[in-house]
């Protein structure tokens, strides 16, 4: 018994052993280290411990059983549950952080870009260069929006200049058309006057010839 007590007491140096007991072949506990049941249990779990029972024999004769109890499986399960909880919390936190970052990115970057694209589409369809993009979002997005607004302002200015030039050209074309019409009318009057002068000249020549004939006839009659 003294040797058995010394043997079991030495198990304190083994961190994997929580308790141990030595039973005789009738199942009576002889010596114990830590909290052990009075009778050897079946191999497996015993009060939250993992039990391992070994037979004690000498020269082929069985003298009893040695019971070893260990908390490692339960501690391992507890550790696993802790780490599972930690990983689940980390994954949940990462998901929440990703959702927050995605919402912040959408509000800070995607929304201004959508506004820019929508304004560009409206300008393309309506040719209204007075539209402007709001200067929201990060510095790069604001600079892009400012450049887009500057481009729209320049296009609007050039479009206005082109419109004024088009109006001036239209007025010039109208004046030129009126001048051409006036010249064509003057040429037509000139042609009409020429025909009238030729007719009058021909009638005057005929009258002069008739006068000469009548004069000759009158001279002949007088003679």
PDB file of C-alpha atoms in Angstrom:
ATOM      1  CA  UNK A   1       0.000   0.000   0.000  1.00  0.00           C
ATOM      2  CA  UNK A   2       2.876   2.395   0.815  1.00  0.00           C
ATOM      3  CA  UNK A   3       4.467   1.712  -2.564  1.00  0.00           C
ATOM      4  CA  UNK A   4       1.099   2.233  -4.256  1.00  0.00           C
ATOM      5  CA  UNK A   5       0.595   5.567  -2.473  1.00  0.00           C
ATOM      6  CA  UNK A   6       4.063   6.690  -3.547  1.00  0.00           C
ATOM      7  CA  UNK A   7       3.354   5.600  -7.128  1.00  0.00           C
ATOM      8  CA  UNK A   8       0.071   7.479  -7.319  1.00  0.00           C
ATOM      9  CA  UNK A   9       1.550  10.545  -5.586  1.00  0.00           C
ATOM     10  CA  UNK A  10       4.166  10.704  -8.312  1.00  0.00           C
ATOM     11  CA  UNK A  11       1.373  11.293 -10.862  1.00  0.00           C
ATOM     12  CA  UNK A  12       1.170  14.894  -9.675  1.00  0.00           C
ATOM     13  CA  UNK A  13       4.060  15.576 -12.082  1.00  0.00           C
ATOM     14  CA  UNK A  14       1.957  14.389 -15.022  1.00  0.00           C
ATOM     15  CA  UNK A  15      -0.408  17.239 -16.063  1.00  0.00           C
ATOM     16  CA  UNK A  16      -2.481  14.843 -18.151  1.00  0.00           C
ATOM     17  CA  UNK A  17      -3.620  12.862 -15.067  1.00  0.00           C
ATOM     18  CA  UNK A  18      -6.267  14.512 -12.906  1.00  0.00           C
ATOM     19  CA  UNK A  19      -6.910  11.551 -10.537  1.00  0.00           C
ATOM     20  CA  UNK A  20      -5.940   7.905 -10.133  1.00  0.00           C
ATOM     21  CA  UNK A  21      -6.925   4.946  -7.946  1.00  0.00           C
ATOM     22  CA  UNK A  22      -5.798   1.381  -7.377  1.00  0.00           C
ATOM     23  CA  UNK A  23      -8.464  -1.289  -6.835  1.00  0.00           C
ATOM     24  CA  UNK A  24      -8.012  -4.889  -5.766  1.00  0.00           C
ATOM     25  CA  UNK A  25      -9.366  -7.736  -7.818  1.00  0.00           C
ATOM     26  CA  UNK A  26     -12.655  -7.532  -5.918  1.00  0.00           C
ATOM     27  CA  UNK A  27     -13.133  -3.876  -6.951  1.00  0.00           C
ATOM     28  CA  UNK A  28     -12.336  -2.392  -3.550  1.00  0.00           C
ATOM     29  CA  UNK A  29     -10.409   0.884  -3.687  1.00  0.00           C
ATOM     30  CA  UNK A  30      -7.078   0.494  -1.947  1.00  0.00           C
ATOM     31  CA  UNK A  31      -5.354   3.819  -2.561  1.00  0.00           C
ATOM     32  CA  UNK A  32      -6.412   6.927  -4.422  1.00  0.00           C
ATOM     33  CA  UNK A  33      -4.962  10.146  -5.820  1.00  0.00           C
ATOM     34  CA  UNK A  34      -7.502  12.885  -6.246  1.00  0.00           C
ATOM     35  CA  UNK A  35     -11.267  12.322  -6.370  1.00  0.00           C
ATOM     36  CA  UNK A  36     -12.049   8.812  -7.647  1.00  0.00           C
ATOM     37  CA  UNK A  37     -15.133   6.589  -7.431  1.00  0.00           C
ATOM     38  CA  UNK A  38     -15.159   3.879  -4.725  1.00  0.00           C
ATOM     39  CA  UNK A  39     -15.511   1.176  -7.373  1.00  0.00           C
ATOM     40  CA  UNK A  40     -13.855   1.034 -10.785  1.00  0.00           C
ATOM     41  CA  UNK A  41     -16.221   2.421 -13.486  1.00  0.00           C
ATOM     42  CA  UNK A  42     -16.499   1.258 -17.045  1.00  0.00           C
ATOM     43  CA  UNK A  43     -13.980   2.627 -19.500  1.00  0.00           C
ATOM     44  CA  UNK A  44     -15.230   5.899 -20.963  1.00  0.00           C
ATOM     45  CA  UNK A  45     -16.479   9.065 -19.305  1.00  0.00           C
ATOM     46  CA  UNK A  46     -16.729   9.255 -15.540  1.00  0.00           C
ATOM     47  CA  UNK A  47     -18.165  12.457 -13.988  1.00  0.00           C
ATOM     48  CA  UNK A  48     -16.875  14.595 -16.853  1.00  0.00           C
ATOM     49  CA  UNK A  49     -13.499  12.843 -16.911  1.00  0.00           C
ATOM     50  CA  UNK A  50     -12.057  10.449 -19.418  1.00  0.00           C
ATOM     51  CA  UNK A  51     -11.315   7.159 -17.643  1.00  0.00           C
ATOM     52  CA  UNK A  52      -8.725   4.583 -18.559  1.00  0.00           C
ATOM     53  CA  UNK A  53      -8.453   1.319 -16.595  1.00  0.00           C
ATOM     54  CA  UNK A  54      -5.442  -0.965 -16.693  1.00  0.00           C
ATOM     55  CA  UNK A  55      -5.093  -4.390 -15.087  1.00  0.00           C
ATOM     56  CA  UNK A  56      -2.322  -4.887 -12.524  1.00  0.00           C
ATOM     57  CA  UNK A  57      -0.797  -8.368 -12.819  1.00  0.00           C
ATOM     58  CA  UNK A  58       2.307 -10.100 -11.616  1.00  0.00           C
ATOM     59  CA  UNK A  59       3.598 -13.350 -13.130  1.00  0.00           C
ATOM     60  CA  UNK A  60       0.322 -13.861 -14.895  1.00  0.00           C
ATOM     61  CA  UNK A  61      -1.819 -13.387 -11.800  1.00  0.00           C
ATOM     62  CA  UNK A  62      -4.218 -10.403 -11.718  1.00  0.00           C
ATOM     63  CA  UNK A  63      -4.062  -8.387  -8.483  1.00  0.00           C
ATOM     64  CA  UNK A  64      -6.355  -5.488  -9.336  1.00  0.00           C
ATOM     65  CA  UNK A  65      -7.013  -2.486 -11.610  1.00  0.00           C
ATOM     66  CA  UNK A  66      -5.423   0.920 -12.006  1.00  0.00           C
ATOM     67  CA  UNK A  67      -7.856   3.714 -12.868  1.00  0.00           C
ATOM     68  CA  UNK A  68      -6.586   6.910 -14.487  1.00  0.00           C
ATOM     69  CA  UNK A  69      -8.855   9.947 -14.883  1.00  0.00           C
ATOM     70  CA  UNK A  70      -8.064  12.822 -17.260  1.00  0.00           C
ATOM     71  CA  UNK A  71      -9.853  16.089 -18.042  1.00  0.00           C
ATOM     72  CA  UNK A  72      -8.219  16.493 -21.434  1.00  0.00           C
ATOM     73  CA  UNK A  73     -11.269  15.509 -23.573  1.00  0.00           C
ATOM     74  CA  UNK A  74     -13.626  17.813 -21.680  1.00  0.00           C
ATOM     75  CA  UNK A  75     -11.050  20.586 -21.650  1.00  0.00           C
ATOM     76  CA  UNK A  76     -10.458  19.989 -25.336  1.00  0.00           C
ATOM     77  CA  UNK A  77     -14.172  20.245 -26.021  1.00  0.00           C
ATOM     78  CA  UNK A  78     -14.326  23.418 -23.963  1.00  0.00           C
ATOM     79  CA  UNK A  79     -11.345  24.845 -25.831  1.00  0.00           C
ATOM     80  CA  UNK A  80     -12.915  23.891 -29.153  1.00  0.00           C
ATOM     81  CA  UNK A  81     -16.179  25.564 -28.173  1.00  0.00           C
ATOM     82  CA  UNK A  82     -14.285  28.678 -27.109  1.00  0.00           C
ATOM     83  CA  UNK A  83     -12.383  28.839 -30.378  1.00  0.00           C
ATOM     84  CA  UNK A  84     -15.543  28.117 -32.370  1.00  0.00           C
ATOM     85  CA  UNK A  85     -17.224  30.997 -30.563  1.00  0.00           C
ATOM     86  CA  UNK A  86     -14.216  33.214 -31.201  1.00  0.00           C
ATOM     87  CA  UNK A  87     -14.136  32.340 -34.905  1.00  0.00           C
ATOM     88  CA  UNK A  88     -17.904  32.749 -35.224  1.00  0.00           C
ATOM     89  CA  UNK A  89     -17.675  36.144 -33.531  1.00  0.00           C
ATOM     90  CA  UNK A  90     -14.763  37.116 -35.771  1.00  0.00           C
ATOM     91  CA  UNK A  91     -16.666  36.045 -38.889  1.00  0.00           C
ATOM     92  CA  UNK A  92     -19.756  37.927 -37.735  1.00  0.00           C
ATOM     93  CA  UNK A  93     -17.677  41.001 -36.945  1.00  0.00           C
ATOM     94  CA  UNK A  94     -15.940  40.734 -40.324  1.00  0.00           C
ATOM     95  CA  UNK A  95     -19.333  40.464 -42.041  1.00  0.00           C
ATOM     96  CA  UNK A  96     -20.650  43.505 -40.205  1.00  0.00           C
ATOM     97  CA  UNK A  97     -17.472  45.428 -40.985  1.00  0.00           C
ATOM     98  CA  UNK A  98     -17.672  44.397 -44.648  1.00  0.00           C
ATOM     99  CA  UNK A  99     -21.328  45.490 -44.796  1.00  0.00           C
ATOM    100  CA  UNK A 100     -20.469  48.825 -43.186  1.00  0.00           C
ATOM    101  CA  UNK A 101     -17.552  49.367 -45.568  1.00  0.00           C
ATOM    102  CA  UNK A 102     -19.712  48.400 -48.556  1.00  0.00           C
ATOM    103  CA  UNK A 103     -22.432  50.842 -47.477  1.00  0.00           C
ATOM    104  CA  UNK A 104     -19.860  53.566 -46.892  1.00  0.00           C
ATOM    105  CA  UNK A 105     -18.229  52.861 -50.263  1.00  0.00           C
ATOM    106  CA  UNK A 106     -21.604  52.947 -51.997  1.00  0.00           C
ATOM    107  CA  UNK A 107     -22.532  56.219 -50.309  1.00  0.00           C
ATOM    108  CA  UNK A 108     -19.120  57.836 -50.833  1.00  0.00           C
ATOM    109  CA  UNK A 109     -18.149  56.511 -54.279  1.00  0.00           C
ATOM    110  CA  UNK A 110     -20.879  54.587 -56.060  1.00  0.00           C
ATOM    111  CA  UNK A 111     -23.659  57.142 -55.479  1.00  0.00           C
ATOM    112  CA  UNK A 112     -21.640  60.139 -56.868  1.00  0.00           C
ATOM    113  CA  UNK A 113     -20.551  58.009 -59.847  1.00  0.00           C
ATOM    114  CA  UNK A 114     -24.168  57.004 -60.501  1.00  0.00           C
ATOM    115  CA  UNK A 115     -25.174  60.671 -60.345  1.00  0.00           C
ATOM    116  CA  UNK A 116     -22.381  61.536 -62.776  1.00  0.00           C
ATOM    117  CA  UNK A 117     -23.421  58.789 -65.204  1.00  0.00           C
ATOM    118  CA  UNK A 118     -27.095  59.776 -64.933  1.00  0.00           C
ATOM    119  CA  UNK A 119     -26.284  63.441 -65.631  1.00  0.00           C
ATOM    120  CA  UNK A 120     -24.133  62.459 -68.608  1.00  0.00           C
ATOM    121  CA  UNK A 121     -27.007  60.390 -70.005  1.00  0.00           C
ATOM    122  CA  UNK A 122     -29.471  63.259 -69.519  1.00  0.00           C
ATOM    123  CA  UNK A 123     -27.129  65.709 -71.250  1.00  0.00           C
ATOM    124  CA  UNK A 124     -26.643  63.307 -74.158  1.00  0.00           C
ATOM    125  CA  UNK A 125     -30.380  62.785 -74.650  1.00  0.00           C
ATOM    126  CA  UNK A 126     -31.608  66.351 -74.068  1.00  0.00           C
ATOM    127  CA  UNK A 127     -28.566  68.371 -75.242  1.00  0.00           C
ATOM    128  CA  UNK A 128     -29.058  70.525 -72.151  1.00  0.00           C
ATOM    129  CA  UNK A 129     -25.589  71.733 -71.177  1.00  0.00           C
ATOM    130  CA  UNK A 130     -26.836  73.711 -68.174  1.00  0.00           C
ATOM    131  CA  UNK A 131     -27.011  70.549 -66.040  1.00  0.00           C
ATOM    132  CA  UNK A 132     -24.404  70.186 -63.287  1.00  0.00           C
ATOM    133  CA  UNK A 133     -23.190  67.332 -61.056  1.00  0.00           C
ATOM    134  CA  UNK A 134     -23.199  67.812 -57.275  1.00  0.00           C
ATOM    135  CA  UNK A 135     -19.709  67.878 -55.747  1.00  0.00           C
ATOM    136  CA  UNK A 136     -20.018  65.049 -53.208  1.00  0.00           C
ATOM    137  CA  UNK A 137     -17.810  62.129 -52.199  1.00  0.00           C
ATOM    138  CA  UNK A 138     -14.031  61.767 -51.868  1.00  0.00           C
ATOM    139  CA  UNK A 139     -11.596  64.279 -53.265  1.00  0.00           C
ATOM    140  CA  UNK A 140     -11.006  62.290 -56.471  1.00  0.00           C
ATOM    141  CA  UNK A 141     -14.744  62.040 -57.154  1.00  0.00           C
ATOM    142  CA  UNK A 142     -15.212  65.758 -56.478  1.00  0.00           C
ATOM    143  CA  UNK A 143     -12.350  66.592 -58.857  1.00  0.00           C
ATOM    144  CA  UNK A 144     -13.912  64.352 -61.511  1.00  0.00           C
ATOM    145  CA  UNK A 145     -17.306  66.007 -61.026  1.00  0.00           C
ATOM    146  CA  UNK A 146     -15.706  69.476 -61.167  1.00  0.00           C
ATOM    147  CA  UNK A 147     -13.916  68.548 -64.409  1.00  0.00           C
ATOM    148  CA  UNK A 148     -17.193  67.250 -65.841  1.00  0.00           C
ATOM    149  CA  UNK A 149     -19.009  70.463 -64.869  1.00  0.00           C
ATOM    150  CA  UNK A 150     -16.209  72.537 -66.417  1.00  0.00           C
ATOM    151  CA  UNK A 151     -16.499  70.491 -69.606  1.00  0.00           C
ATOM    152  CA  UNK A 152     -20.270  71.021 -69.685  1.00  0.00           C
ATOM    153  CA  UNK A 153     -19.773  74.761 -69.154  1.00  0.00           C
ATOM    154  CA  UNK A 154     -17.250  74.938 -72.012  1.00  0.00           C
ATOM    155  CA  UNK A 155     -19.489  72.890 -74.308  1.00  0.00           C
ATOM    156  CA  UNK A 156     -22.441  75.105 -73.401  1.00  0.00           C
ATOM    157  CA  UNK A 157     -20.424  78.254 -74.149  1.00  0.00           C
ATOM    158  CA  UNK A 158     -19.273  76.914 -77.506  1.00  0.00           C
ATOM    159  CA  UNK A 159     -22.796  75.743 -78.308  1.00  0.00           C
ATOM    160  CA  UNK A 160     -24.100  79.244 -77.550  1.00  0.00           C
ATOM    161  CA  UNK A 161     -21.393  80.777 -79.756  1.00  0.00           C
ATOM    162  CA  UNK A 162     -22.213  78.320 -82.509  1.00  0.00           C
ATOM    163  CA  UNK A 163     -25.901  79.197 -82.161  1.00  0.00           C
ATOM    164  CA  UNK A 164     -25.144  82.906 -82.461  1.00  0.00           C
ATOM    165  CA  UNK A 165     -22.955  82.280 -85.513  1.00  0.00           C
ATOM    166  CA  UNK A 166     -25.692  80.135 -87.007  1.00  0.00           C
ATOM    167  CA  UNK A 167     -28.223  82.927 -86.492  1.00  0.00           C
ATOM    168  CA  UNK A 168     -25.853  85.476 -88.011  1.00  0.00           C
ATOM    169  CA  UNK A 169     -25.213  83.169 -90.968  1.00  0.00           C
ATOM    170  CA  UNK A 170     -28.950  82.629 -91.374  1.00  0.00           C
ATOM    171  CA  UNK A 171     -29.519  86.404 -91.410  1.00  0.00           C
ATOM    172  CA  UNK A 172     -26.727  86.814 -93.967  1.00  0.00           C
ATOM    173  CA  UNK A 173     -28.192  84.063 -96.136  1.00  0.00           C
ATOM    174  CA  UNK A 174     -31.609  85.701 -95.911  1.00  0.00           C
ATOM    175  CA  UNK A 175     -30.163  89.084 -96.872  1.00  0.00           C
ATOM    176  CA  UNK A 176     -28.216  87.495 -99.738  1.00  0.00           C
ATOM    177  CA  UNK A 177     -31.311  85.691-100.943  1.00  0.00           C
ATOM    178  CA  UNK A 178     -33.244  88.975-100.846  1.00  0.00           C
ATOM    179  CA  UNK A 179     -30.473  90.723-102.727  1.00  0.00           C
ATOM    180  CA  UNK A 180     -30.403  87.967-105.337  1.00  0.00           C
ATOM    181  CA  UNK A 181     -34.159  88.229-105.728  1.00  0.00           C
ATOM    182  CA  UNK A 182     -33.896  92.003-106.106  1.00  0.00           C
ATOM    183  CA  UNK A 183     -31.162  91.629-108.711  1.00  0.00           C
ATOM    184  CA  UNK A 184     -33.179  89.034-110.606  1.00  0.00           C
ATOM    185  CA  UNK A 185     -36.195  91.369-110.514  1.00  0.00           C
ATOM    186  CA  UNK A 186     -34.023  94.277-111.747  1.00  0.00           C
ATOM    187  CA  UNK A 187     -32.635  92.124-114.563  1.00  0.00           C
ATOM    188  CA  UNK A 188     -36.152  91.083-115.518  1.00  0.00           C
ATOM    189  CA  UNK A 189     -37.265  94.747-115.626  1.00  0.00           C
ATOM    190  CA  UNK A 190     -34.196  95.570-117.714  1.00  0.00           C
ATOM    191  CA  UNK A 191     -35.066  92.812-120.180  1.00  0.00           C
ATOM    192  CA  UNK A 192     -38.654  94.028-120.318  1.00  0.00           C
ATOM    193  CA  UNK A 193     -37.477  97.616-120.935  1.00  0.00           C
ATOM    194  CA  UNK A 194     -35.149  96.448-123.710  1.00  0.00           C
ATOM    195  CA  UNK A 195     -37.968  94.582-125.413  1.00  0.00           C
ATOM    196  CA  UNK A 196     -40.238  97.620-125.059  1.00  0.00           C
ATOM    197  CA  UNK A 197     -37.550  99.919-126.478  1.00  0.00           C
ATOM    198  CA  UNK A 198     -36.978  97.579-129.418  1.00  0.00           C
ATOM    199  CA  UNK A 199     -40.722  97.491-130.081  1.00  0.00           C
ATOM    200  CA  UNK A 200     -40.992 101.257-129.889  1.00  0.00           C
ATOM    201  CA  UNK A 201     -37.941 101.657-132.078  1.00  0.00           C
ATOM    202  CA  UNK A 202     -39.389  99.282-134.655  1.00  0.00           C
ATOM    203  CA  UNK A 203     -42.726 101.112-134.609  1.00  0.00           C
ATOM    204  CA  UNK A 204     -40.903 104.451-134.949  1.00  0.00           C
ATOM    205  CA  UNK A 205     -38.941 103.119-137.925  1.00  0.00           C
ATOM    206  CA  UNK A 206     -42.135 101.857-139.552  1.00  0.00           C
ATOM    207  CA  UNK A 207     -43.803 105.206-138.968  1.00  0.00           C
ATOM    208  CA  UNK A 208     -40.826 107.002-140.495  1.00  0.00           C
ATOM    209  CA  UNK A 209     -40.941 104.735-143.541  1.00  0.00           C
ATOM    210  CA  UNK A 210     -44.683 105.262-143.880  1.00  0.00           C
ATOM    211  CA  UNK A 211     -44.189 109.021-143.617  1.00  0.00           C
ATOM    212  CA  UNK A 212     -41.548 108.926-146.346  1.00  0.00           C
ATOM    213  CA  UNK A 213     -43.816 106.875-148.607  1.00  0.00           C
ATOM    214  CA  UNK A 214     -46.718 109.174-148.026  1.00  0.00           C
ATOM    215  CA  UNK A 215     -44.479 112.167-148.692  1.00  0.00           C
ATOM    216  CA  UNK A 216     -43.322 110.689-151.995  1.00  0.00           C
ATOM    217  CA  UNK A 217     -46.899 109.833-152.920  1.00  0.00           C
ATOM    218  CA  UNK A 218     -47.957 113.362-152.042  1.00  0.00           C
ATOM    219  CA  UNK A 219     -45.147 114.825-154.163  1.00  0.00           C
ATOM    220  CA  UNK A 220     -46.199 112.619-157.044  1.00  0.00           C
ATOM    221  CA  UNK A 221     -49.820 113.656-156.721  1.00  0.00           C
ATOM    222  CA  UNK A 222     -48.809 117.306-156.566  1.00  0.00           C
ATOM    223  CA  UNK A 223     -46.814 116.914-159.715  1.00  0.00           C
TER     224      UNK A 223
END
